[in-house]
């Protein structure tokens, strides 16, 4: 079986807690799983430096699952992430990982602030439809046979408020799930909720803007993430 490393931790959705259930599920399925959480969970407004405990296992990982926000990591850990991408390894990203880093402008890693979302996951952080809103999620046209959607009951409702995304024109992405905002606080802008692409090193990428704590009670969401990890590992 494969080795999966989960880098999870942020204060808004408490991914360091919610992703622990996926670590358990993937272990039951026979995978080796490392759950790495930050030494400091809080981010804004001070954006303190933190470290992911256990990230030194990344070079041996077959899949990086990332669900974090506004991290400022030491050079050694950023180099581990850079080497992983350069080696063409797969990435599965959730929700706030589109804005996973928040380095000061004079840092050599500052390009990762928008660059990780844009160049790796397929979109930078843009905006959302308000915390009181929800999202109506359904499969995009023509993708029902994609292995990531196998067994997914669509449509379904998610508690996550819909993110506005901007997939660059040069980025080849296949949108699997589409979302419509429910009771938005701002002008509604339907858009992609989940897609596949490849990152700069050539590795497979799956990203979804789902990830609210309540989303994980929806069977379709849990099934989606399990399928996505299987696809990222090349095991359709």
XYZ file of N, CA and C in Angstrom:
708
model
N 0.828 -1.197 0.000
C 0.000 0.000 0.000
C 0.876 1.266 0.000
N 0.249 2.399 -0.155
C 0.964 3.656 -0.308
C 1.125 4.370 1.028
N 2.018 5.365 1.016
C 2.223 6.204 2.193
C 1.653 7.589 1.905
N 0.736 8.025 2.752
C 0.070 9.316 2.596
C 0.492 10.228 3.737
N 0.903 11.450 3.391
C 1.226 12.432 4.412
C 0.171 13.532 4.355
N -0.474 13.779 5.495
C -1.489 14.823 5.614
C -0.883 15.984 6.399
N -0.823 17.159 5.760
C -0.401 18.392 6.443
C -1.652 19.224 6.672
N -2.139 19.255 7.903
C -3.432 19.881 8.183
C -3.369 20.689 9.462
N -3.950 21.890 9.404
C -4.048 22.706 10.598
C -4.321 24.154 10.277
N -5.446 24.672 10.742
C -5.802 26.083 10.616
C -6.953 26.325 11.598
N -7.143 27.581 12.013
C -8.095 27.831 13.087
C -9.552 27.937 12.665
N -9.837 28.210 11.389
C -11.223 28.461 11.000
C -12.055 27.183 10.945
N -11.537 26.147 10.301
C -12.287 24.899 10.143
C -11.704 23.762 10.973
N -10.585 24.028 11.660
C -9.937 23.058 12.547
C -9.625 21.753 11.807
N -8.966 21.917 10.675
C -8.656 20.759 9.841
C -7.714 19.775 10.521
N -6.941 20.233 11.500
C -6.062 19.321 12.232
C -6.883 18.294 13.010
N -8.161 18.614 13.271
C -9.049 17.664 13.933
C -9.871 16.868 12.918
N -10.462 17.556 11.944
C -11.338 16.858 11.007
C -10.578 15.867 10.134
N -9.341 16.182 9.769
C -8.598 15.285 8.890
C -8.096 14.043 9.614
N -8.174 14.038 10.941
C -7.732 12.854 11.671
C -8.621 11.650 11.359
N -9.918 11.910 11.062
C -10.801 10.795 10.730
C -10.431 10.188 9.382
N -9.936 11.014 8.448
C -9.486 10.481 7.174
C -8.191 9.709 7.341
N -7.332 10.168 8.218
C -6.118 9.406 8.500
C -6.485 8.015 9.001
N -7.490 7.960 9.863
C -7.946 6.659 10.379
C -8.512 5.796 9.262
N -9.386 6.395 8.424
C -10.009 5.620 7.342
C -8.969 5.068 6.378
N -7.990 5.905 6.018
C -6.980 5.467 5.070
C -6.063 4.418 5.683
N -5.852 4.490 6.992
C -5.071 3.434 7.650
C -5.833 2.121 7.623
N -7.155 2.193 7.878
C -7.976 0.978 7.829
C -7.916 0.352 6.440
N -7.840 1.222 5.402
C -7.757 0.728 4.028
C -6.388 0.153 3.697
N -5.442 0.254 4.631
C -4.148 -0.375 4.434
C -3.006 0.550 4.123
N -3.263 1.862 4.069
C -2.203 2.816 3.770
C -1.441 3.190 5.047
N -0.176 3.543 4.875
C 0.579 4.178 5.949
C 0.279 5.672 5.892
N -0.104 6.264 7.014
C -0.529 7.663 7.025
C 0.204 8.420 8.116
N 0.789 9.559 7.728
C 1.395 10.490 8.680
C 0.509 11.728 8.739
N -0.018 12.059 9.922
C -0.809 13.271 10.108
C 0.080 14.316 10.765
N 0.430 15.354 10.005
C 1.340 16.389 10.466
C 0.543 17.664 10.752
N 0.662 18.192 11.960
C -0.066 19.395 12.343
C 0.908 20.490 12.756
N 0.498 21.775 12.638
C 1.411 22.874 12.958
C 1.649 23.001 14.461
N 2.828 23.468 14.811
C 3.134 23.740 16.213
C 2.348 24.941 16.731
N 1.910 25.822 15.831
C 1.032 26.946 16.169
C -0.147 26.886 15.207
N -1.363 26.804 15.738
C -2.550 26.704 14.896
C -3.004 28.076 14.401
N -2.980 29.080 15.262
C -3.471 30.414 14.903
C -2.677 30.998 13.738
N -3.359 31.825 12.921
C -2.654 32.512 11.843
C -2.876 34.015 11.948
N -3.909 34.561 11.298
C -4.098 36.007 11.330
C -4.542 36.469 12.723
N -4.179 37.711 13.127
C -3.540 38.745 12.306
C -2.010 38.753 12.350
N -1.406 37.928 13.209
C 0.051 38.030 13.406
C 0.852 37.110 12.492
N 0.238 36.072 11.962
C 0.895 35.123 11.057
C 2.238 34.638 11.615
N 2.189 33.966 12.772
C 3.430 33.514 13.404
C 4.086 32.377 12.619
N 5.387 32.243 12.797
C 6.096 31.110 12.213
C 5.715 29.836 12.955
N 5.498 28.778 12.212
C 5.180 27.486 12.811
C 5.891 26.399 12.020
N 5.800 25.171 12.512
C 6.366 24.018 11.816
C 5.346 22.896 11.813
N 5.385 22.069 10.773
C 4.571 20.864 10.754
C 5.363 19.738 11.394
N 4.858 19.226 12.496
C 5.535 18.110 13.143
C 5.496 16.885 12.233
N 6.645 16.274 12.003
C 6.696 15.062 11.205
C 6.830 15.278 9.713
N 6.992 16.534 9.265
C 7.071 16.785 7.830
C 8.329 16.188 7.207
N 9.290 15.803 8.014
C 10.495 15.187 7.472
C 10.207 13.854 6.795
N 8.988 13.327 6.986
C 8.593 12.087 6.312
C 8.150 12.338 4.873
N 8.051 13.594 4.447
C 7.510 13.903 3.124
C 8.284 13.254 1.973
N 9.624 13.209 1.999
C 10.333 12.591 0.867
C 9.951 11.139 0.610
N 9.443 10.458 1.616
C 9.052 9.056 1.450
C 7.573 8.901 1.125
N 6.827 10.014 1.051
C 5.383 9.943 0.838
C 5.047 9.737 -0.635
N 3.970 9.003 -0.873
C 3.448 8.825 -2.228
C 2.377 9.855 -2.563
N 1.814 10.508 -1.527
C 0.771 11.521 -1.725
C 0.826 12.532 -0.603
N 0.779 13.817 -0.976
C 0.649 14.906 -0.009
C -0.801 15.376 -0.012
N -1.447 15.316 1.152
C -2.772 15.898 1.354
C -2.572 17.150 2.188
N -3.020 18.307 1.681
C -2.776 19.561 2.378
C -4.084 20.307 2.624
N -4.272 20.684 3.892
C -5.439 21.472 4.281
C -4.995 22.386 5.411
N -4.445 23.521 5.040
C -3.940 24.466 6.007
C -4.197 25.869 5.494
N -3.744 26.900 6.221
C -4.033 28.278 5.821
C -2.968 29.211 6.385
N -2.513 30.136 5.551
C -1.663 31.253 5.975
C -0.460 30.808 6.812
N 0.220 29.765 6.374
C 1.387 29.275 7.108
C 2.625 30.096 6.779
N 3.477 30.261 7.775
C 4.840 30.778 7.613
C 5.754 29.696 8.176
N 6.393 28.961 7.281
C 7.202 27.812 7.684
C 8.684 28.128 7.552
N 9.530 27.425 8.296
C 10.981 27.619 8.168
C 11.485 27.138 6.806
N 12.656 27.632 6.425
C 13.221 27.304 5.113
C 13.327 25.805 4.880
N 13.732 25.064 5.895
C 13.933 23.629 5.728
C 12.644 22.929 5.309
N 11.522 23.319 5.919
C 10.259 22.679 5.579
C 9.751 23.120 4.211
N 9.979 24.378 3.867
C 9.593 24.825 2.527
C 10.415 24.108 1.459
N 11.664 23.852 1.747
C 12.497 23.118 0.790
C 11.999 21.691 0.604
N 11.500 21.066 1.674
C 10.921 19.735 1.557
C 9.719 19.746 0.616
N 8.860 20.772 0.765
C 7.693 20.892 -0.100
C 8.106 21.148 -1.548
N 9.092 22.026 -1.739
C 9.561 22.333 -3.082
C 10.149 21.101 -3.755
N 10.947 20.344 -3.027
C 11.548 19.134 -3.590
C 10.480 18.100 -3.947
N 9.453 18.013 -3.117
C 8.370 17.073 -3.380
C 7.678 17.405 -4.700
N 7.374 18.690 -4.907
C 6.726 19.105 -6.151
C 7.641 18.907 -7.345
N 8.905 19.278 -7.199
C 9.850 19.151 -8.304
C 10.028 17.701 -8.730
N 9.778 16.780 -7.812
C 9.893 15.359 -8.128
C 8.650 14.827 -8.841
N 7.651 15.699 -9.068
C 6.464 15.295 -9.806
C 5.504 14.430 -9.025
N 5.431 14.640 -7.700
C 4.573 13.816 -6.850
C 3.176 14.423 -6.743
N 2.141 13.625 -6.459
C 0.755 14.108 -6.452
C 0.387 14.912 -5.202
N -0.655 15.753 -5.361
C -1.133 16.623 -4.286
C -2.654 16.600 -4.265
N -3.216 16.469 -3.072
C -4.651 16.609 -2.858
C -4.855 17.783 -1.914
N -5.538 18.827 -2.381
C -5.713 20.032 -1.579
C -7.175 20.295 -1.248
N -7.428 20.802 -0.046
C -8.775 21.146 0.382
C -8.851 22.620 0.759
N -9.962 23.211 0.430
C -10.440 24.526 0.820
C -9.353 25.592 0.975
N -8.920 25.903 2.201
C -8.000 27.020 2.424
C -6.579 26.753 1.950
N -6.316 25.556 1.446
C -4.975 25.310 0.911
C -4.700 26.147 -0.329
N -5.738 26.762 -0.920
C -5.504 27.695 -2.025
C -4.797 28.961 -1.550
N -4.831 29.197 -0.247
C -4.051 30.294 0.355
C -3.321 29.741 1.587
N -2.509 28.742 1.312
C -1.854 27.988 2.379
C -0.720 28.737 3.059
N -0.160 29.772 2.398
C 1.038 30.429 2.926
C 0.848 31.941 2.993
N 1.595 32.560 3.908
C 1.488 34.017 4.081
C 2.849 34.583 4.499
N 3.820 34.464 3.602
C 5.159 34.967 3.897
C 5.221 36.477 3.670
N 6.049 37.179 4.430
C 6.227 38.620 4.175
C 6.824 38.850 2.795
N 6.625 40.042 2.278
C 7.024 40.332 0.890
C 8.521 40.204 0.664
N 9.338 40.357 1.704
C 10.787 40.258 1.522
C 11.304 38.833 1.683
N 10.408 37.876 1.868
C 10.819 36.481 2.013
C 11.043 35.860 0.640
N 12.045 34.992 0.501
C 12.238 34.291 -0.781
C 11.090 33.344 -1.103
N 10.223 33.070 -0.127
C 9.091 32.177 -0.338
C 7.782 32.939 -0.570
N 7.829 34.257 -0.689
C 6.598 35.047 -0.792
C 5.788 34.708 -2.044
N 6.440 34.216 -3.076
C 5.700 33.862 -4.295
C 4.755 32.682 -4.060
N 4.977 31.942 -2.983
C 4.096 30.832 -2.657
C 2.748 31.307 -2.119
N 2.646 32.561 -1.687
C 1.403 33.041 -1.090
C 0.227 32.877 -2.055
N 0.397 33.354 -3.289
C -0.593 33.107 -4.332
C -0.165 31.968 -5.247
N 1.141 31.778 -5.360
C 1.673 30.834 -6.334
C 1.311 29.396 -6.053
N 1.222 29.000 -4.773
C 0.882 27.606 -4.484
C -0.532 27.312 -4.960
N -1.459 28.213 -4.678
C -2.818 28.014 -5.156
C -2.897 28.047 -6.669
N -2.272 29.047 -7.265
C -2.377 29.241 -8.715
C -1.631 28.174 -9.498
N -0.376 27.902 -9.134
C 0.478 27.037 -9.939
C 0.372 25.559 -9.583
N -0.027 25.270 -8.346
C -0.119 23.871 -7.927
C -1.575 23.395 -7.939
N -2.446 24.107 -7.218
C -3.826 23.638 -7.059
C -4.749 24.108 -8.175
N -4.366 25.162 -8.895
C -5.171 25.602 -10.023
C -5.928 26.894 -9.821
N -5.926 27.452 -8.605
C -6.571 28.746 -8.392
C -5.948 29.445 -7.195
N -5.763 30.759 -7.265
C -5.399 31.508 -6.073
C -6.655 31.781 -5.256
N -6.499 32.290 -4.053
C -7.645 32.727 -3.250
C -8.233 33.990 -3.877
N -9.562 34.037 -4.002
C -10.240 35.208 -4.563
C -11.188 35.796 -3.526
N -12.324 35.135 -3.280
C -13.314 35.594 -2.303
C -14.346 34.491 -2.118
N -15.404 34.771 -1.323
C -16.456 33.772 -1.136
C -17.817 34.462 -0.995
N -18.853 33.668 -0.789
C -20.226 34.177 -0.802
C -20.805 34.443 0.579
N -19.990 34.413 1.619
C -20.465 34.757 2.948
C -20.672 33.553 3.842
N -20.342 33.717 5.128
C -20.318 32.602 6.064
C -21.690 32.007 6.363
N -22.750 32.745 6.119
C -24.075 32.208 6.397
C -24.642 31.419 5.226
N -23.966 31.445 4.092
C -24.467 30.758 2.903
C -24.003 29.307 2.871
N -24.566 28.557 1.925
C -24.227 27.156 1.725
C -24.041 26.935 0.227
N -23.792 25.701 -0.177
C -23.534 25.433 -1.593
C -24.303 24.206 -2.062
N -24.980 24.366 -3.195
C -25.628 23.252 -3.894
C -24.611 22.687 -4.880
N -24.234 21.440 -4.697
C -23.136 20.830 -5.457
C -23.692 19.741 -6.370
N -23.245 19.768 -7.623
C -23.636 18.716 -8.552
C -22.496 18.425 -9.523
N -22.531 17.232 -10.095
C -21.495 16.834 -11.040
C -21.574 17.677 -12.294
N -20.424 18.014 -12.844
C -20.365 18.775 -14.082
C -20.761 17.883 -15.257
N -21.193 18.511 -16.321
C -21.609 17.763 -17.508
C -20.434 16.977 -18.097
N -20.705 15.745 -18.469
C -19.735 14.964 -19.215
C -18.637 14.311 -18.411
N -18.746 14.309 -17.060
C -17.650 13.738 -16.258
C -18.127 12.612 -15.344
N -19.335 12.142 -15.517
C -19.887 11.159 -14.591
C -19.099 9.857 -14.584
N -18.371 9.580 -15.660
C -17.582 8.340 -15.701
C -16.189 8.504 -15.104
N -15.858 9.710 -14.629
C -14.537 9.892 -14.025
C -14.443 9.057 -12.752
N -13.324 8.365 -12.525
C -13.217 7.486 -11.350
C -13.399 8.204 -10.013
N -13.086 9.488 -9.937
C -13.267 10.211 -8.674
C -14.747 10.347 -8.322
N -15.616 10.337 -9.320
C -17.052 10.489 -9.073
C -17.774 9.152 -8.937
N -17.064 8.059 -9.020
C -17.692 6.742 -8.904
C -18.362 6.592 -7.541
N -19.648 6.283 -7.542
C -20.371 6.065 -6.301
C -20.819 7.331 -5.595
N -20.556 8.500 -6.184
C -20.941 9.769 -5.562
C -22.386 10.088 -5.922
N -23.227 10.284 -4.920
C -24.612 10.666 -5.168
C -24.678 12.177 -5.333
N -25.069 12.606 -6.531
C -25.133 14.028 -6.874
C -26.539 14.322 -7.381
N -27.109 15.500 -7.002
C -26.487 16.604 -6.271
C -26.558 16.396 -4.756
N -25.830 17.269 -4.036
C -25.902 17.279 -2.583
C -25.642 18.705 -2.097
N -25.999 18.957 -0.861
C -25.797 20.283 -0.279
C -24.618 20.238 0.689
N -23.769 21.252 0.620
C -22.609 21.356 1.511
C -22.705 22.620 2.348
N -22.229 22.547 3.566
C -22.228 23.725 4.452
C -21.188 24.753 4.026
N -20.155 24.331 3.358
C -19.126 25.272 2.892
C -19.759 26.351 2.027
N -19.453 27.611 2.331
C -19.874 28.691 1.453
C -18.984 28.673 0.222
N -19.590 28.916 -0.935
C -18.910 28.737 -2.204
C -17.776 29.735 -2.383
N -16.611 29.222 -2.738
C -15.467 30.065 -3.088
C -15.601 30.550 -4.531
N -15.192 31.772 -4.757
C -14.956 32.231 -6.122
C -13.542 31.807 -6.504
N -13.395 31.205 -7.664
C -12.090 30.713 -8.091
C -11.735 31.321 -9.438
N -10.456 31.328 -9.754
C -9.968 31.847 -11.028
C -8.921 30.885 -11.570
N -9.363 29.907 -12.348
C -8.428 28.962 -12.938
C -7.772 29.638 -14.138
N -6.453 29.828 -14.134
C -5.791 30.512 -15.247
C -6.063 29.823 -16.577
N -6.146 30.618 -17.632
C -6.461 30.078 -18.943
C -5.488 29.030 -19.421
N -4.217 29.158 -19.003
C -3.217 28.195 -19.469
C -3.211 26.918 -18.633
N -4.001 26.898 -17.562
C -4.034 25.749 -16.669
C -5.043 24.730 -17.173
N -4.596 23.546 -17.503
C -5.481 22.495 -17.967
C -6.133 21.840 -16.752
N -7.436 22.062 -16.602
C -8.158 21.518 -15.462
C -9.450 20.876 -15.932
N -9.829 19.776 -15.294
C -11.108 19.121 -15.578
C -12.002 19.313 -14.366
N -13.041 20.114 -14.528
C -13.953 20.405 -13.426
C -14.891 19.216 -13.236
N -14.907 18.672 -12.025
C -15.738 17.515 -11.712
C -17.034 17.899 -11.019
N -16.970 18.873 -10.125
C -18.146 19.318 -9.383
C -18.331 20.816 -9.557
N -19.588 21.207 -9.706
C -19.960 22.607 -9.899
C -20.852 23.022 -8.735
N -20.753 24.289 -8.312
C -21.537 24.751 -7.178
C -22.362 25.982 -7.468
N -23.536 26.047 -6.834
C -24.386 27.233 -6.860
C -24.582 27.695 -5.426
N -24.365 28.984 -5.143
C -24.522 29.460 -3.770
C -25.979 29.454 -3.326
N -26.203 29.062 -2.079
C -27.531 29.077 -1.473
C -27.566 30.216 -0.453
N -28.515 31.140 -0.620
C -28.656 32.301 0.259
C -27.331 33.044 0.425
N -26.723 33.458 -0.692
C -25.432 34.163 -0.607
C -25.584 35.554 -0.003
N -24.505 36.006 0.632
C -24.464 37.356 1.197
C -23.991 38.376 0.177
N -23.455 37.913 -0.934
C -22.953 38.777 -2.002
C -23.562 38.315 -3.319
N -23.298 39.047 -4.392
C -23.841 38.667 -5.694
C -23.423 37.241 -6.040
N -24.382 36.383 -6.364
C -24.052 34.978 -6.617
C -23.221 34.801 -7.879
N -22.226 33.934 -7.764
C -21.363 33.616 -8.897
C -21.096 32.115 -8.876
N -21.971 31.322 -9.519
C -21.747 29.876 -9.555
C -20.367 29.564 -10.130
N -19.799 28.432 -9.722
C -18.475 28.099 -10.225
C -18.005 26.735 -9.781
N -16.794 26.360 -10.181
C -16.253 25.039 -9.853
C -16.090 24.830 -8.352
N -16.312 23.596 -7.926
C -16.132 23.189 -6.534
C -14.992 22.171 -6.406
N -14.772 21.369 -7.439
C -13.696 20.365 -7.402
C -13.218 20.098 -8.813
N -11.899 19.882 -8.939
C -11.343 19.607 -10.266
C -10.023 18.854 -10.143
N -9.585 18.333 -11.268
C -8.264 17.728 -11.360
C -7.401 18.580 -12.281
N -6.101 18.537 -12.044
C -5.145 19.229 -12.900
C -3.783 18.596 -12.646
N -2.725 19.237 -13.087
C -1.367 18.806 -12.758
C -0.572 20.026 -12.350
N 0.412 19.823 -11.486
C 1.196 20.971 -11.014
C 2.466 21.131 -11.844
N 3.241 22.119 -11.469
C 4.405 22.513 -12.279
C 5.407 21.382 -12.463
N 5.452 20.456 -11.496
C 6.372 19.332 -11.627
C 5.785 18.165 -12.387
N 4.513 18.287 -12.795
C 3.873 17.247 -13.583
C 3.020 16.278 -12.785
N 2.996 16.404 -11.448
C 2.232 15.468 -10.632
C 0.738 15.705 -10.691
N -0.023 14.648 -10.452
C -1.480 14.758 -10.417
C -1.929 15.640 -9.245
N -3.012 16.391 -9.484
C -3.567 17.276 -8.464
C -5.083 17.129 -8.444
N -5.630 17.017 -7.243
C -7.071 17.168 -7.026
C -7.248 18.268 -6.003
N -8.171 19.197 -6.309
C -8.481 20.267 -5.349
C -9.982 20.399 -5.221
N -10.455 20.642 -4.000
C -11.846 20.985 -3.759
C -11.927 22.103 -2.739
N -12.877 23.011 -2.948
C -13.101 24.090 -1.981
C -14.007 23.647 -0.847
N -14.468 22.397 -0.861
C -15.205 21.862 0.277
C -14.244 21.655 1.443
N -14.784 21.622 2.653
C -13.911 21.404 3.797
C -14.427 21.945 5.116
N -15.639 22.545 5.119
C -16.243 22.930 6.388
C -16.402 21.685 7.264
N -16.314 21.861 8.566
C -16.428 20.717 9.475
C -17.696 19.899 9.196
N -18.818 20.582 8.929
C -20.071 19.862 8.695
C -20.066 19.090 7.376
N -19.217 19.489 6.436
C -19.151 18.772 5.156
C -18.772 17.315 5.352
N -17.989 17.047 6.369
C -17.473 15.697 6.558
C -18.534 14.735 7.086
N -19.730 15.274 7.418
C -20.849 14.417 7.775
C -21.643 13.987 6.540
N -21.300 14.534 5.380
C -21.990 14.212 4.129
C -21.279 13.029 3.478
N -21.940 11.885 3.320
C -21.260 10.712 2.743
C -20.612 10.992 1.395
N -21.251 11.815 0.562
C -20.682 12.105 -0.756
C -19.325 12.781 -0.643
N -19.138 13.619 0.364
C -17.865 14.324 0.538
C -16.778 13.351 0.974
N -17.087 12.499 1.919
C -16.099 11.525 2.383
C -15.711 10.574 1.252
N -16.715 10.134 0.490
C -16.448 9.242 -0.636
C -15.607 9.952 -1.690
N -15.912 11.228 -1.918
C -15.165 12.019 -2.897
C -13.681 12.061 -2.544
N -13.375 12.344 -1.295
C -11.973 12.478 -0.894
C -11.252 11.139 -0.954
N -11.952 10.068 -0.597
C -11.315 8.753 -0.694
C -11.009 8.429 -2.151
N -11.991 8.659 -3.030
C -11.765 8.412 -4.461
C -10.645 9.278 -5.000
N -10.625 10.550 -4.574
C -9.607 11.476 -5.073
C -8.202 11.029 -4.660
N -8.055 10.560 -3.423
C -6.747 10.070 -2.996
C -6.336 8.849 -3.819
N -7.283 7.961 -4.096
C -6.988 6.791 -4.910
C -6.546 7.199 -6.311
N -7.242 8.184 -6.886
C -6.885 8.669 -8.226
C -5.509 9.336 -8.220
N -5.247 10.170 -7.226
C -3.943 10.838 -7.147
C -2.809 9.830 -7.079
N -3.068 8.701 -6.424
C -2.054 7.666 -6.293
C -1.943 6.806 -7.559
N -2.796 7.113 -8.544
C -2.726 6.380 -9.804
C -3.358 5.018 -9.763
N -4.347 4.853 -8.862
C -4.962 3.537 -8.690
C -6.444 3.584 -9.030
N -6.787 3.995 -10.264
C -8.197 4.025 -10.652
C -8.815 2.631 -10.602
